[in-house]
XYZ file of C-alpha atoms in Angstrom:
709
model
C -2.327 -41.238 -12.829
C -2.085 -37.430 -12.656
C -0.091 -35.541 -10.051
C -3.049 -34.617 -7.844
C -4.198 -38.248 -7.839
C -0.716 -39.316 -6.774
C -0.719 -36.720 -4.012
C -4.147 -37.826 -2.817
C -3.019 -41.453 -2.927
C 0.047 -40.549 -0.890
C -2.188 -38.782 1.612
C -4.529 -41.793 1.754
C -1.533 -44.000 2.449
C -0.796 -41.823 5.425
C -4.180 -42.253 7.046
C -3.352 -41.993 10.673
C -0.393 -39.727 9.995
C -0.572 -36.538 11.990
C -1.919 -33.525 10.095
C -0.877 -30.161 11.513
C -2.268 -26.843 10.337
C 0.728 -24.548 10.015
C 0.851 -20.922 8.931
C 2.827 -19.158 6.229
C 2.626 -16.428 3.586
C 2.368 -16.935 -0.160
C 5.783 -15.955 -1.580
C 4.835 -15.274 -5.186
C 5.025 -12.037 -7.165
C 1.558 -10.814 -6.249
C 0.457 -7.850 -4.111
C -1.894 -10.049 -2.078
C 0.864 -11.979 -0.235
C -1.913 -14.189 1.091
C -1.885 -15.497 4.636
C -1.962 -19.289 4.402
C -3.122 -22.211 6.507
C -1.225 -25.273 5.279
C -1.854 -28.929 6.053
C 1.487 -30.504 6.979
C 1.173 -34.289 6.849
C 3.480 -36.331 9.010
C 5.938 -33.457 9.114
C 7.099 -34.296 5.593
C 4.517 -33.403 2.935
C 1.682 -30.934 2.510
C -1.980 -31.380 1.689
C -4.510 -28.610 1.192
C -3.591 -24.923 1.293
C -6.217 -22.418 2.374
C -6.390 -18.695 2.911
C -6.232 -17.913 6.603
C -9.258 -16.357 8.264
C -6.974 -15.094 11.017
C -5.626 -12.322 8.783
C -8.108 -9.594 7.972
C -7.029 -8.864 4.406
C -6.729 -12.447 3.139
C -9.956 -13.167 5.046
C -9.955 -16.885 4.348
C -9.650 -16.650 0.555
C -6.777 -17.759 -1.663
C -6.435 -18.175 -5.427
C -7.014 -21.608 -6.948
C -3.435 -22.049 -8.149
C -2.025 -21.626 -4.640
C -4.784 -23.761 -3.112
C -3.369 -26.569 -5.268
C 0.219 -25.945 -4.151
C 0.791 -29.591 -3.276
C 0.856 -30.201 -7.028
C 3.804 -27.881 -7.310
C 5.871 -28.651 -4.251
C 5.596 -32.422 -4.710
C 5.884 -32.321 -8.503
C 7.898 -35.270 -9.873
C 9.773 -32.954 -12.253
C 11.250 -30.741 -9.546
C 14.989 -30.310 -9.839
C 16.654 -32.457 -7.199
C 20.429 -32.276 -7.715
C 23.060 -30.027 -9.328
C 23.805 -30.587 -13.005
C 26.407 -29.552 -15.572
C 25.610 -29.009 -19.242
C 27.087 -31.737 -21.458
C 25.667 -30.798 -24.868
C 25.297 -27.571 -26.841
C 23.604 -24.621 -25.145
C 19.865 -25.121 -25.120
C 20.115 -28.835 -25.894
C 18.821 -29.832 -22.474
C 21.687 -32.288 -22.083
C 22.952 -32.307 -18.496
C 24.787 -34.679 -16.170
C 24.479 -34.890 -12.414
C 27.329 -33.464 -10.345
C 27.926 -32.794 -6.658
C 27.263 -29.491 -4.921
C 30.995 -29.003 -4.340
C 31.718 -29.510 -8.026
C 28.959 -27.082 -9.003
C 29.952 -24.321 -6.583
C 33.661 -24.754 -7.350
C 32.988 -24.341 -11.064
C 30.761 -21.299 -10.623
C 33.348 -19.619 -8.405
C 36.127 -20.429 -10.855
C 34.177 -18.944 -13.764
C 33.346 -15.809 -11.762
C 36.988 -15.385 -10.757
C 38.112 -15.867 -14.371
C 35.656 -13.251 -15.623
C 36.832 -10.815 -12.946
C 40.491 -11.494 -13.703
C 40.102 -10.988 -17.457
C 37.502 -8.202 -17.635
C 37.084 -6.769 -14.141
C 34.535 -7.486 -11.415
C 31.729 -5.793 -13.363
C 31.881 -8.611 -15.926
C 29.882 -10.677 -13.397
C 26.174 -9.849 -13.126
C 24.027 -11.536 -10.437
C 20.485 -11.443 -11.871
C 17.235 -12.088 -10.018
C 13.688 -10.937 -9.430
C 10.483 -11.809 -7.610
C 10.022 -15.556 -8.028
C 9.920 -15.258 -4.260
C 8.985 -12.024 -2.486
C 10.765 -13.139 0.688
C 13.367 -10.515 1.507
C 16.190 -12.888 2.472
C 15.833 -15.262 -0.462
C 14.995 -12.580 -3.038
C 17.405 -9.789 -2.169
C 20.320 -11.635 -0.571
C 21.973 -11.979 -3.974
C 22.626 -8.225 -3.853
C 24.918 -8.811 -0.883
C 27.204 -10.917 -3.071
C 27.163 -8.290 -5.821
C 27.875 -5.440 -3.414
C 30.666 -7.166 -1.519
C 32.401 -8.356 -4.701
C 31.747 -5.110 -6.662
C 30.022 -7.067 -9.398
C 27.624 -5.231 -11.705
C 24.611 -4.214 -9.666
C 21.009 -4.962 -10.615
C 18.263 -2.401 -11.274
C 14.876 -4.138 -11.118
C 12.561 -2.352 -13.545
C 10.377 -5.039 -15.050
C 7.376 -4.635 -12.742
C 6.673 -1.613 -10.578
C 8.855 1.413 -11.343
C 6.379 2.994 -13.775
C 3.332 2.651 -11.537
C 5.142 3.776 -8.393
C 6.441 6.914 -10.096
C 2.933 7.848 -11.229
C 1.399 7.387 -7.793
C 4.172 9.073 -5.831
C 4.108 12.048 -8.218
C 0.675 12.825 -6.805
C 0.755 11.765 -3.152
C 4.464 12.094 -2.383
C 4.864 8.444 -1.403
C 3.571 5.013 -2.373
C 0.889 4.385 0.238
C -2.822 4.932 0.384
C -6.117 4.155 2.033
C -6.438 0.913 3.987
C -7.449 -1.551 1.234
C -9.907 -3.189 3.620
C -11.925 0.037 3.347
C -13.143 -1.196 -0.021
C -15.703 -3.094 2.053
C -16.949 0.243 3.424
C -17.235 2.014 0.073
C -20.320 2.973 -1.884
C -18.463 2.745 -5.198
C -15.301 0.775 -5.902
C -13.454 1.703 -9.089
C -11.089 -1.066 -10.185
C -8.832 0.567 -12.745
C -6.207 -1.171 -14.844
C -6.102 -4.431 -12.924
C -7.952 -7.741 -13.157
C -8.143 -8.936 -9.534
C -10.289 -11.966 -10.326
C -7.191 -13.238 -12.121
C -4.418 -11.587 -10.152
C -5.523 -10.375 -6.668
C -8.570 -12.355 -5.666
C -8.722 -10.762 -2.205
C -9.699 -7.422 -3.726
C -12.907 -9.093 -4.820
C -13.526 -10.388 -1.287
C -13.753 -6.836 0.029
C -15.700 -5.615 -3.003
C -18.217 -8.391 -2.434
C -18.702 -7.263 1.172
C -19.363 -3.687 0.057
C -21.917 -4.843 -2.490
C -23.670 -7.155 -0.034
C -23.631 -4.934 3.052
C -23.905 -1.459 1.501
C -25.357 -1.992 -1.950
C -22.122 -0.605 -3.378
C -21.457 -0.474 -7.090
C -18.395 -1.878 -8.841
C -16.964 0.054 -11.784
C -14.193 -1.542 -13.842
C -11.993 0.380 -16.256
C -9.890 -1.754 -18.554
C -9.082 -2.570 -22.178
C -11.077 -5.803 -22.455
C -14.047 -7.544 -20.899
C -11.933 -9.579 -18.519
C -13.120 -11.753 -15.650
C -13.353 -8.756 -13.306
C -15.250 -6.582 -15.762
C -17.750 -9.405 -16.216
C -18.761 -8.844 -12.568
C -19.025 -5.051 -12.838
C -22.066 -2.787 -12.604
C -20.323 -0.123 -14.695
C -17.991 -1.164 -17.508
C -15.596 1.306 -19.108
C -13.844 -0.236 -22.102
C -10.865 1.810 -23.267
C -8.377 1.657 -26.076
C -4.951 0.697 -24.685
C -2.823 3.603 -23.528
C -5.658 6.140 -23.378
C -6.534 6.129 -19.663
C -5.117 9.627 -19.270
C -7.537 10.992 -21.847
C -10.485 9.317 -20.128
C -9.401 10.683 -16.737
C -9.107 14.199 -18.146
C -12.562 14.007 -19.724
C -13.994 12.931 -16.374
C -12.277 15.758 -14.493
C -13.462 18.289 -17.108
C -17.038 17.291 -16.298
C -16.402 17.428 -12.545
C -15.270 21.042 -12.811
C -17.831 21.992 -15.436
C -20.826 20.624 -13.562
C -19.934 21.828 -10.076
C -18.896 18.404 -8.766
C -15.345 19.360 -7.770
C -14.837 19.783 -4.028
C -13.399 23.293 -4.057
C -12.895 23.448 -0.303
C -10.786 20.296 -0.405
C -8.904 21.516 -3.481
C -7.944 24.752 -1.797
C -6.758 23.105 1.408
C -5.088 19.930 0.179
C -3.934 20.336 -3.431
C -1.581 22.420 -5.524
C -2.398 24.391 -8.673
C -6.105 23.531 -8.900
C -6.983 26.748 -10.806
C -4.260 25.903 -13.315
C -5.572 22.343 -13.540
C -9.096 23.571 -14.212
C -7.838 25.895 -16.945
C -5.761 23.092 -18.444
C -8.775 20.763 -18.508
C -11.011 23.324 -20.224
C -10.049 21.909 -23.624
C -10.046 18.277 -22.438
C -13.749 17.875 -23.081
C -15.627 14.559 -23.089
C -15.719 14.830 -26.890
C -11.925 15.224 -27.000
C -11.483 12.294 -24.619
C -13.962 10.100 -26.495
C -12.100 10.518 -29.776
C -8.935 9.237 -28.115
C -10.126 6.524 -25.727
C -13.176 5.206 -27.608
C -15.556 5.605 -24.658
C -18.713 7.491 -25.571
C -19.378 11.017 -24.313
C -22.458 9.714 -22.516
C -20.402 7.122 -20.613
C -17.733 9.657 -19.673
C -20.294 12.094 -18.326
C -22.232 9.400 -16.472
C -19.078 8.101 -14.796
C -18.044 11.628 -13.820
C -21.442 12.270 -12.237
C -21.314 8.947 -10.420
C -17.918 9.600 -8.804
C -18.778 13.260 -8.279
C -21.908 12.444 -6.285
C -20.536 9.381 -4.444
C -18.082 10.659 -1.853
C -17.133 7.196 -0.625
C -15.548 6.171 -3.919
C -12.509 3.910 -3.577
C -10.089 3.949 -6.519
C -8.233 0.622 -6.590
C -5.505 1.335 -9.131
C -3.456 -1.442 -10.716
C -0.229 -2.115 -12.563
C -1.769 -3.056 -15.904
C -2.579 0.373 -17.280
C 0.905 1.614 -16.393
C 2.721 -0.947 -18.543
C 2.673 1.484 -21.407
C 5.057 4.156 -22.686
C 2.868 6.759 -21.014
C 2.124 4.583 -17.976
C 3.381 6.860 -15.196
C 1.392 9.776 -16.597
C -1.692 7.542 -16.808
C -1.389 6.488 -13.152
C -1.023 10.125 -12.104
C -4.041 11.197 -14.184
C -6.295 8.504 -12.680
C -5.069 9.343 -9.177
C -6.040 12.993 -9.647
C -9.772 12.186 -9.835
C -10.334 11.432 -6.108
C -8.369 14.593 -5.295
C -10.776 16.644 -7.432
C -13.823 15.053 -5.769
C -12.327 15.134 -2.274
C -12.991 11.416 -1.826
C -9.914 11.122 0.413
C -11.857 12.796 3.246
C -14.243 9.929 3.989
C -14.042 6.311 5.040
C -14.201 4.090 1.978
C -12.994 6.930 -0.241
C -9.631 7.839 -1.746
C -7.154 5.654 -3.583
C -4.837 2.715 -3.150
C -2.203 1.134 -5.350
C 0.548 -0.310 -3.147
C 1.910 0.128 0.366
C 5.630 0.197 -0.455
C 6.243 3.203 1.822
C 4.990 1.401 4.945
C 7.624 -1.246 5.494
C 10.748 0.787 6.206
C 12.873 -2.339 6.553
C 16.565 -1.734 7.131
C 17.980 -4.144 4.559
C 21.638 -3.371 5.275
C 22.344 -6.901 6.451
C 20.243 -8.638 3.808
C 21.787 -6.771 0.869
C 25.159 -5.711 2.265
C 24.185 -2.080 1.722
C 27.136 -0.887 3.799
C 29.502 -2.326 1.175
C 28.038 -0.638 -1.938
C 30.471 1.139 -4.198
C 28.266 3.725 -5.965
C 30.678 3.854 -8.890
C 29.884 0.223 -9.734
C 27.563 0.182 -12.710
C 23.869 -0.540 -12.290
C 22.530 -2.664 -15.160
C 18.857 -2.518 -16.120
C 17.083 -5.842 -15.683
C 14.733 -5.089 -18.558
C 17.607 -4.535 -20.972
C 19.124 -7.967 -20.415
C 18.910 -8.702 -24.149
C 20.821 -5.546 -24.989
C 23.331 -6.136 -22.191
C 24.102 -9.665 -23.321
C 24.399 -8.721 -26.995
C 26.973 -6.041 -26.236
C 24.962 -2.839 -26.510
C 27.431 -0.188 -25.319
C 24.780 2.089 -23.844
C 23.098 -0.739 -21.938
C 26.549 -1.753 -20.631
C 27.267 1.856 -19.597
C 30.274 1.621 -21.927
C 31.868 -0.880 -19.590
C 33.074 -4.459 -19.987
C 30.892 -7.234 -21.407
C 28.948 -9.468 -19.045
C 30.786 -12.803 -19.025
C 29.231 -14.649 -16.075
C 25.839 -14.688 -14.350
C 24.061 -16.275 -11.410
C 20.286 -16.258 -11.906
C 17.805 -16.747 -9.074
C 14.007 -16.274 -8.898
C 13.377 -15.344 -12.524
C 13.078 -16.757 -16.040
C 14.295 -14.031 -18.421
C 14.279 -16.214 -21.528
C 10.479 -16.137 -21.283
C 9.601 -12.942 -19.416
C 12.094 -10.318 -20.560
C 11.342 -7.988 -23.484
C 13.133 -8.110 -26.831
C 13.244 -11.887 -26.792
C 15.240 -12.138 -30.010
C 18.091 -10.273 -28.327
C 17.640 -12.216 -25.086
C 17.947 -15.534 -26.902
C 20.953 -14.346 -28.869
C 22.660 -13.166 -25.706
C 22.112 -16.341 -23.701
C 23.312 -18.445 -26.648
C 26.793 -16.895 -26.475
C 29.452 -19.556 -26.017
C 31.594 -17.089 -24.064
C 28.866 -16.410 -21.487
C 28.820 -18.600 -18.369
C 25.412 -18.912 -16.695
C 24.455 -20.659 -13.463
C 20.722 -20.953 -12.784
C 19.314 -21.797 -9.356
C 15.762 -23.043 -9.938
C 12.916 -25.299 -8.863
C 12.106 -26.581 -12.365
C 13.895 -26.853 -15.678
C 12.700 -23.516 -17.011
C 13.652 -22.266 -20.431
C 16.353 -20.168 -18.817
C 17.682 -23.193 -16.939
C 17.850 -25.126 -20.213
C 20.308 -22.495 -21.492
C 22.519 -22.674 -18.381
C 25.954 -24.198 -17.921
C 25.252 -25.179 -14.317
C 21.763 -25.818 -12.892
C 21.186 -25.893 -9.139
C 18.064 -27.237 -7.362
C 16.202 -24.676 -5.214
C 13.927 -24.909 -2.199
C 10.322 -23.688 -2.139
C 8.881 -21.299 0.409
C 7.872 -23.756 3.131
C 11.324 -25.359 2.961
C 13.185 -22.305 4.316
C 12.651 -19.300 6.602
C 11.918 -15.856 5.204
C 10.411 -12.431 5.872
C 7.435 -11.118 3.866
C 5.345 -7.999 3.351
C 2.097 -7.535 1.429
C 2.334 -4.813 -1.189
C -1.425 -4.955 -1.679
C -2.220 -4.702 2.033
C -0.519 -3.782 5.285
C 0.826 -6.919 6.942
C 4.329 -8.256 7.542
C 5.060 -11.832 8.535
C 7.647 -14.529 9.033
C 7.258 -17.522 6.759
C 8.886 -20.311 8.722
C 10.343 -23.527 7.378
C 7.638 -26.186 7.699
C 9.107 -29.249 5.982
C 12.505 -30.429 4.778
C 13.415 -29.893 1.145
C 13.477 -32.944 -1.124
C 16.612 -34.351 -2.709
C 19.588 -32.012 -2.642
C 17.631 -28.747 -2.900
C 19.264 -25.778 -1.228
C 17.937 -22.318 -0.449
C 19.134 -19.174 -2.174
C 20.905 -18.165 1.026
C 22.789 -21.456 1.217
C 23.973 -21.077 -2.372
C 25.216 -17.557 -1.673
C 27.010 -18.777 1.441
C 28.727 -21.513 -0.559
C 29.832 -19.105 -3.276
C 30.925 -16.406 -0.837
C 33.337 -18.762 0.920
C 34.886 -19.744 -2.421
C 35.029 -16.179 -3.770
C 36.504 -14.572 -0.670
C 33.370 -12.466 -0.151
C 33.437 -11.502 3.509
C 30.276 -10.197 5.170
C 28.427 -11.013 8.382
C 25.325 -11.946 6.421
C 27.073 -14.927 4.859
C 27.889 -16.300 8.309
C 24.319 -16.122 9.632
C 21.229 -18.287 9.277
C 18.107 -16.848 7.622
C 16.400 -16.673 11.016
C 19.299 -14.690 12.441
C 19.200 -12.299 9.481
C 15.440 -11.865 9.839
C 15.739 -11.251 13.570
C 18.442 -8.607 13.216
C 16.685 -6.955 10.273
C 13.479 -6.633 12.271
C 15.299 -5.219 15.271
C 17.277 -2.726 13.157
C 13.976 -1.691 11.581
C 12.302 -1.058 14.926
C 9.967 -4.039 14.481
C 10.988 -6.132 17.488
C 12.397 -9.588 16.862
C 11.534 -12.696 14.909
C 9.933 -14.579 17.814
C 7.443 -11.804 18.529
C 6.476 -11.444 14.866
C 6.128 -15.177 14.441
C 3.908 -15.311 17.500
C 1.640 -12.644 15.971
C 1.560 -14.506 12.636
C 0.691 -11.407 10.574
C 1.352 -7.935 11.961
C -0.893 -5.105 10.787
C 1.095 -1.914 10.035
C -1.726 0.183 8.579
C -1.397 3.781 9.826
C -4.333 5.539 11.448
C -7.221 6.937 9.410
C -5.917 10.507 9.192
C -2.492 9.386 8.021
C -3.845 6.883 5.503
C -6.198 9.513 4.064
C -3.566 12.265 4.126
C -5.860 14.467 6.240
C -2.820 16.064 7.890
C -1.248 16.700 4.510
C 0.234 14.688 1.673
C 3.832 13.492 1.702
C 5.303 16.214 -0.493
C 7.283 18.920 1.305
C 4.421 21.407 0.862
C 1.878 18.924 2.250
C -0.193 19.125 -0.927
C -1.443 16.613 -3.462
C 0.387 17.514 -6.665
C -1.697 17.911 -9.800
C 1.401 19.492 -11.299
C 3.925 16.656 -11.331
C 7.656 17.269 -11.189
C 8.831 14.077 -12.835
C 12.494 14.804 -12.113
C 11.847 14.852 -8.360
C 9.469 11.969 -7.699
C 10.328 10.722 -4.181
C 11.331 7.151 -4.914
C 14.556 5.176 -5.101
C 15.753 5.061 -8.681
C 18.769 4.714 -10.919
C 18.392 8.120 -12.528
C 16.004 9.590 -15.040
C 15.315 7.514 -18.129
C 13.363 7.766 -21.334
C 11.737 10.998 -22.464
C 11.114 12.167 -18.889
C 11.557 15.825 -19.824
C 8.707 15.567 -22.357
C 6.204 14.209 -19.827
C 3.122 16.369 -19.217
C 3.163 17.979 -15.795
C -0.643 18.191 -15.574
C -2.778 15.083 -16.241
C -3.169 14.546 -19.963
C -3.067 12.025 -22.773
C 0.650 11.712 -23.488
C 0.736 10.446 -27.055
C 3.973 8.469 -26.926
C 2.349 5.056 -27.116
C 3.224 2.736 -29.987
C 0.436 3.832 -32.333
C -1.023 1.426 -34.862
C -0.100 2.230 -38.465
C -0.667 0.826 -41.934
C 2.043 -1.791 -41.500
C 0.983 -2.643 -37.916
C -2.784 -2.057 -37.712
C -3.303 -3.698 -34.293
C -2.420 -2.801 -30.697
C -1.423 -5.775 -28.528
C -1.493 -6.115 -24.740
C -0.148 -9.178 -22.913
C -2.404 -9.301 -19.864
C -2.057 -11.759 -16.951
C -3.988 -15.008 -16.895
C -5.801 -16.632 -14.014
C -3.761 -19.805 -13.529
C -0.216 -18.737 -14.372
C 1.759 -16.053 -12.534
C 4.344 -14.712 -14.957
C 5.973 -18.103 -15.650
C 5.358 -19.597 -12.210
C 2.818 -22.443 -12.256
C 3.611 -23.104 -15.943
C 4.527 -26.628 -14.861
C 1.473 -27.309 -12.654
C -0.917 -29.754 -14.383
C -4.144 -28.099 -13.253
C -2.900 -24.651 -14.314
C -1.780 -25.990 -17.689
C -5.132 -27.686 -18.207
C -7.060 -24.508 -17.430
C -4.951 -22.221 -19.602
C -4.494 -24.558 -22.549
C -2.475 -23.442 -25.548
C -1.549 -19.763 -26.071
C -4.321 -17.738 -27.708
C -4.873 -14.189 -28.863
C -8.263 -12.493 -28.447
C -9.506 -10.703 -31.556
C -12.669 -8.720 -32.265
C -15.079 -10.562 -34.603
C -15.084 -7.716 -37.131
C -11.283 -7.673 -37.307
C -11.191 -11.437 -37.664
C -13.818 -11.449 -40.415
C -11.910 -8.819 -42.360
C -8.836 -11.089 -42.337
C -10.844 -14.320 -42.904
C -9.723 -15.622 -39.518
C -11.950 -18.097 -37.686
C -11.930 -19.121 -34.048
C -9.130 -21.650 -33.520
C -7.106 -20.647 -36.580
C -3.359 -20.360 -36.204
C -2.214 -16.756 -36.617
C 1.174 -15.094 -36.618
C 1.654 -11.725 -34.917
C 4.676 -9.672 -35.828
C 6.420 -6.338 -35.692
C 9.892 -4.908 -36.093
C 11.145 -6.994 -33.141
C 10.015 -10.463 -34.126
C 7.114 -12.838 -34.621
C 5.095 -15.361 -32.642
C 2.415 -17.829 -33.699
C -0.574 -18.839 -31.583
C -4.284 -19.570 -31.864
C -6.995 -16.997 -32.585
C -9.852 -16.644 -30.100
C -12.752 -14.596 -31.444
C -13.863 -12.286 -28.636
C -16.255 -9.318 -28.850
C -15.255 -7.791 -25.514
C -12.597 -5.392 -26.765
C -12.260 -2.430 -29.096
C -11.648 -2.820 -32.810
C -7.956 -3.034 -33.587
C -7.048 -4.364 -30.122
C -5.553 -7.790 -29.393
C -5.162 -9.462 -25.992
C -2.817 -12.381 -25.348
C -3.231 -13.533 -21.752
C -0.262 -14.829 -19.775
C 3.357 -15.641 -20.439
C 3.086 -19.177 -21.752
C 6.349 -21.064 -22.238
C 7.989 -20.186 -25.528
C 7.835 -23.853 -26.474
C 4.026 -23.781 -26.127
C 3.771 -21.339 -29.018
C 3.637 -22.723 -32.528
C 7.232 -22.434 -33.680
C 8.622 -21.984 -30.168
C 8.765 -18.183 -30.093
C 6.911 -16.620 -27.157
C 4.828 -13.490 -26.809
C 7.699 -11.301 -25.630
C 9.268 -11.530 -29.062
C 6.993 -8.542 -29.715
C 7.749 -6.457 -26.602
C 10.109 -3.494 -26.725
C 12.925 -2.903 -24.258
C 13.113 0.886 -24.353
C 13.150 2.437 -20.882
C 9.781 3.921 -19.962
C 9.966 7.430 -18.480
C 10.753 8.626 -15.931
C 12.695 5.859 -14.111
C 12.596 2.811 -16.351
C 10.242 -0.101 -16.881
C 8.748 -2.166 -19.704
C 5.748 -1.305 -21.881
C 4.407 -4.871 -21.985
C 0.900 -3.745 -22.987
C 1.998 -1.242 -25.630
C 2.895 -3.028 -28.866
C 1.863 -2.403 -32.450
C 1.626 -5.585 -34.519
C 0.373 -7.069 -37.748
C -1.652 -10.285 -37.940
C -1.500 -12.968 -40.618
C -3.488 -16.165 -40.835
C -1.260 -19.206 -41.030
C -2.099 -21.326 -44.090
C -3.586 -24.704 -43.211
């Protein structure tokens, strides 16, 4: 009997049990932050999960993996009690212990590390397994109060945000619901059918009600591109060249809005002069798109004022990613699309929330001299790289919440080596026995989102919400906040936040942020914070001090929180261009690999859900038929991909919908699902991407070898 059958049987057994429809927000690392209607059965279990029609962005739609959330929350393999490792690291041998034993041991190990090496030898490590502010970011309060090494989260959004803010002056754009009122929606560098299904809801409305066209720009014929009217298939890392070729045509053929340029933008004459040599022929040689396609796309956006550029994360996960985001963002400024409803650009609404997180993170206790360690360099940190450690003490103890670095972090060979250290103590607070949890010394069982209270925002839209506790947690599961409270009392970490409930923290945070209190927000369900039309379209000026959109980027002064300039920031092009710092294919590594997101996994969340596992199957790599034929590789053959960082083995999938020399491996499958147990991030580099850090997940040169039968 599979898990869903068991759940259905349990529900059938409760015929007559009261079913309440309760409301919440999806907590996972996705810009959609979907508004949810959840069946709560008898106050103890859940049934179906649906997108709520009461929230205008979610609009009644939710992805299939979240719709099946009962599979996950009632999964028989959920962690239920604390455990201590009894065998070698990675053996999976654990014995049950009490919560007091677990917390006492963690505190003792943290105190020992601090005594022997200083407080910075402890590194609390986390990320976005939940996007709830209390449960995600509360761990920073412990780090700040205790002066442990602080955490710089770079693995996801720093590259894209820098590129967008370099142009507009802040990370906020047109109301994303305006996609439904566009005549042309350009989905660039994101695959919303897989990753943000609500985007497609609003695109579908525009197509049905206005006859709008959908253009998709990406590096393979993914599920979104399959629905497009206009398909632009690029080589990875060449979006900047394509954008420049388009803008060359806009200026050349009189399609630039010169009135808008003069009023709202900086340096447009310099931009036009710069683009004079960035012809469609020049762009075509770099990006692989034909001159005819470049010119046709330019004429389409140049004659369609209500063009909505929905820009994604995917095309920024490259060594030139921030420059690529900025280049794409410049196009609607050249056409003046920002002036009209359904026109302009959107990436993320990070600048809207303005939450005062002092209480959540203990911001009033920060010691700025305490080192800030880069999340993405965890492999280097744990293997003693002096630069990654800022020439400070080694990391000797960690608490990990909301992330699975042994699968998702770059430079997996280093990550594995670091976590295998016998002198490193690791406590992992998790919902399932992830590959990181397997390497831990202490494993703690964690709650899921409807088992605790939290505060949410939607990066891909404009709503904030309270996600209230709907059911009790099973077994001995405790929330992130409860774990931090238990450790704080043992470690002598004094802060008001540790003495408060999540609801009290949410209430005070909202009030300090000028958002009222928790009861009012919970009564509203989902509060819409979208600014008015003029503000959203920057019609009273962009957010830079001069009020202009910046074609000429000053990468050293991008208005965003950061840990200082990183990478080759001083070599970045100021005007939009193709910045040729990507990992170019060569004789030894003739292929370019991108590791794009799948439909049924979300990073490594849902890796344990039966329906998601069944849909995704074993790890595969997409390969053009001509490339496969040249290497005598057939569909279904085992192939090894490798480069200077490592190797991984998976199954070939012959796929014509990409450029020659390009490989696509969708999703972060568990390492153990790969033939030989080495996952896809064995191939990913950990160098900081300019200008403020990040990982070039989609920018890898590799070789391919067929595995002998």
